Short mmCIF file of C-alpha atoms in Angstrom, two decimals:
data_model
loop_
_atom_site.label_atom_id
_atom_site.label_comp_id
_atom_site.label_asym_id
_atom_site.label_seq_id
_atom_site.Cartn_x
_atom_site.Cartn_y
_atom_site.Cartn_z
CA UNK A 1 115.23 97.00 121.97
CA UNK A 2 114.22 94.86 124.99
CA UNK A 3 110.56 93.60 125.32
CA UNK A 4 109.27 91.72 128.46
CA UNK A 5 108.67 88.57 126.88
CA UNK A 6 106.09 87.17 129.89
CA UNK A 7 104.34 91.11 130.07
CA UNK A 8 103.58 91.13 126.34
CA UNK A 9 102.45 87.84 126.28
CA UNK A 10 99.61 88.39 129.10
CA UNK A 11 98.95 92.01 127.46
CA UNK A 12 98.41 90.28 123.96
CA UNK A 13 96.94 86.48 124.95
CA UNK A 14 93.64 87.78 124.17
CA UNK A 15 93.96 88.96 121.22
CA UNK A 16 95.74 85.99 119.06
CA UNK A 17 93.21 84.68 117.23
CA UNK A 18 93.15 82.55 113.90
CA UNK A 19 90.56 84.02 111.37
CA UNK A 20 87.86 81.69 110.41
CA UNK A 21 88.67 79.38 107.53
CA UNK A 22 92.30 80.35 107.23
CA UNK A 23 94.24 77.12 108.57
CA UNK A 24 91.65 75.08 105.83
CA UNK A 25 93.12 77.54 102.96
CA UNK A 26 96.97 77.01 104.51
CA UNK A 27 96.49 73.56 104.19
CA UNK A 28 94.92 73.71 100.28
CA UNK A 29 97.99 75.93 99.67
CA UNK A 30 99.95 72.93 101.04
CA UNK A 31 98.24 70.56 99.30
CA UNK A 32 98.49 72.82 96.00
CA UNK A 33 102.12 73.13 96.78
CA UNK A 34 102.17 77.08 96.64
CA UNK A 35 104.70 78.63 98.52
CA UNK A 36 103.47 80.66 101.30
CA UNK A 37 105.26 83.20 103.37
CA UNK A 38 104.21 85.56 106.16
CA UNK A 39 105.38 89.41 106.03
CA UNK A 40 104.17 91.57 108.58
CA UNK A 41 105.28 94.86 110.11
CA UNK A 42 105.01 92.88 113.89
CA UNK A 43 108.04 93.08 116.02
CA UNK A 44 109.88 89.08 115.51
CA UNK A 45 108.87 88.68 119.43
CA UNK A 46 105.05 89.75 118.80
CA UNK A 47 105.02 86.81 115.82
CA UNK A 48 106.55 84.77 118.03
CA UNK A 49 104.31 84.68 120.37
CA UNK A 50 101.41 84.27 117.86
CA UNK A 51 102.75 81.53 115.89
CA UNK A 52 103.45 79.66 118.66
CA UNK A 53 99.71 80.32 119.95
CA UNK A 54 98.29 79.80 117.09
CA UNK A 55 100.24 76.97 115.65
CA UNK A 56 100.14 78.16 112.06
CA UNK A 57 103.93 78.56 111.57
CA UNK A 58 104.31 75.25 110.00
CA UNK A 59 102.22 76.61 107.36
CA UNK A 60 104.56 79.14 105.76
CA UNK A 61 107.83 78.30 104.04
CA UNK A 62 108.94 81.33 105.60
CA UNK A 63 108.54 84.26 107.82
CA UNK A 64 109.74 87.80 108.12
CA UNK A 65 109.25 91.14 109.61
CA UNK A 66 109.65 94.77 108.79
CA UNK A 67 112.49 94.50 112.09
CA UNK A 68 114.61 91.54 109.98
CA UNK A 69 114.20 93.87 107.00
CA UNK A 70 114.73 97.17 108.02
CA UNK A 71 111.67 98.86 106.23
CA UNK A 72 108.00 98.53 106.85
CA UNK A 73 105.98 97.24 104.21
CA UNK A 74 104.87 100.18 103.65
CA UNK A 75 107.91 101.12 101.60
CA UNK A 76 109.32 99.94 98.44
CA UNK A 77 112.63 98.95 100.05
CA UNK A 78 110.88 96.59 101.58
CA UNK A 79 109.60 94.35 99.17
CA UNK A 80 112.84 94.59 97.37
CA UNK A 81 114.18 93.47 100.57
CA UNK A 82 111.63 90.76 100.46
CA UNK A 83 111.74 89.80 97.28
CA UNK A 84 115.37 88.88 97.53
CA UNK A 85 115.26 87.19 100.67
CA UNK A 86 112.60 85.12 100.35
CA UNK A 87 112.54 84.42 96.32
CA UNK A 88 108.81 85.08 95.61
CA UNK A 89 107.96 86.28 91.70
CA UNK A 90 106.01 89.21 92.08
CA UNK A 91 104.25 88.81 88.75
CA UNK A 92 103.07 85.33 90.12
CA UNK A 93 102.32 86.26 93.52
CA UNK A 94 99.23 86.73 95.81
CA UNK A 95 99.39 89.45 98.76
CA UNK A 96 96.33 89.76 101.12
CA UNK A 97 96.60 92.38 103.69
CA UNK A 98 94.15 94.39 105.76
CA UNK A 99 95.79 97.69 105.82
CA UNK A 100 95.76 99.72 102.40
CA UNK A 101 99.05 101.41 102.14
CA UNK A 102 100.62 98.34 102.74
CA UNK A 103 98.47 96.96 99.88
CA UNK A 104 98.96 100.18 97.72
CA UNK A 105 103.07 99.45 98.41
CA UNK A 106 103.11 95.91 96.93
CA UNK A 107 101.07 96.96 93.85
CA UNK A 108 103.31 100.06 93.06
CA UNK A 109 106.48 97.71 93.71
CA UNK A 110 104.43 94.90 91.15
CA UNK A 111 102.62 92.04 92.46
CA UNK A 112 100.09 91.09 90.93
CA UNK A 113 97.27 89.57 92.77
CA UNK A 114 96.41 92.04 95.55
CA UNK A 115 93.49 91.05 98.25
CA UNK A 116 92.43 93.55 100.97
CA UNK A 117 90.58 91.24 103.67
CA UNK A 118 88.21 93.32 105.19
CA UNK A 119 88.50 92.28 108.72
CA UNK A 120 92.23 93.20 110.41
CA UNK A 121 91.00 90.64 112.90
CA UNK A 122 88.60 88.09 113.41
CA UNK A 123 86.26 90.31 115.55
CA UNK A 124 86.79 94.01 113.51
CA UNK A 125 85.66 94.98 110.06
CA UNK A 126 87.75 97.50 108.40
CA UNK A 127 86.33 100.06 105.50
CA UNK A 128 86.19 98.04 102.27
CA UNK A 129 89.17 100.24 99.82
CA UNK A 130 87.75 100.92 96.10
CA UNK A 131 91.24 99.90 94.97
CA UNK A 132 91.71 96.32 95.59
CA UNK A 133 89.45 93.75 95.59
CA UNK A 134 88.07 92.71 99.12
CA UNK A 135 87.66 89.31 101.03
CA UNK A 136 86.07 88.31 104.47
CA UNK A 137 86.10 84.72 104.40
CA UNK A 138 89.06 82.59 103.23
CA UNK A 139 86.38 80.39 101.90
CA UNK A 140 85.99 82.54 99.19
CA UNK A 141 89.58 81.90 97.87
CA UNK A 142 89.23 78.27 98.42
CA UNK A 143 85.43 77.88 96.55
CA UNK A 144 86.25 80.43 93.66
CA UNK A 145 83.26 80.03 91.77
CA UNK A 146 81.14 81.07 95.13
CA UNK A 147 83.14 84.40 94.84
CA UNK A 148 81.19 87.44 93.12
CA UNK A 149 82.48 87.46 89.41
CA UNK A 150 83.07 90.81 89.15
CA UNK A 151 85.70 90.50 92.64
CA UNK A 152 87.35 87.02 91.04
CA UNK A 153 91.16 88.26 90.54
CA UNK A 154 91.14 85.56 87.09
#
């Protein structure tokens, strides 16, 4: 599949934005020494173009997309893909994600800590799921004690 590189970028520009807070939790992760990894059902180009915009890739350890793996993350397949590729131990991991089959996926395929964050970008909120716990602020995961008891994942 061929994607003009310089149209996407001007169509997209715009929209590449870092969520509040989340480059001060990458860097507690970091400082934590957590391993951190990006999946996301974005075409390689797409996060490509937002990594380099946004200069978080030197966050993650690792990053890879539904395209590398052959299955969006909506499927099992795909974190099994995942899983082997990247080395993560579902039973010690934490997934956030904004959409809620992608979220409903990981659980059924066995990670543990499962985060929905409420906004799919920095500017729209999406409908808080009864299923998972929900986040707005990456503050919250970095000051757990300011996070509502009954939402606190341990």
């Amino acid at each position: 599949m061929d994607i003009d590189i310089p149209a996407l970028k001007e169509q997209i520009h715009h929209l590449i934005e870092v969520h509040p807070h989340v480059e001060d939790f990458l860097k507690m992760l970091r400082l934590h020494r957590k391993k951190v990894y990006l999946v996301t059902n974005a075409h390689y180009k797409v996060l490509d173009l937002k990594l380099k915009k946004t200069e978080l890739g030197r966050y993650f350890h690792a990053a890879i997309t539904s395209f590398e793996i052959g299955y969006p993350k909506e499927m099992i397949e795909f974190w099994e893909k995942a899983e082997k590729q990247l080395g993560f131990e579902k039973e010690k991991t934490l997934f956030i994600d904004d959409t809620v089959a992608v979220l409903k996926t990981a659980a059924q395929y066995g990670i543990k800590y499962i985060l929905h964050k409420t906004y799919a970008s920095s500017k729209e909120k999406k409908a808080m799921p009864e299923d998972f716990p929900e986040i707005e602020d990456f503050r919250d995961l970095m000051f757990p004690n300011d996070f509502p008891a009954d939402k606190r994942l341990v």
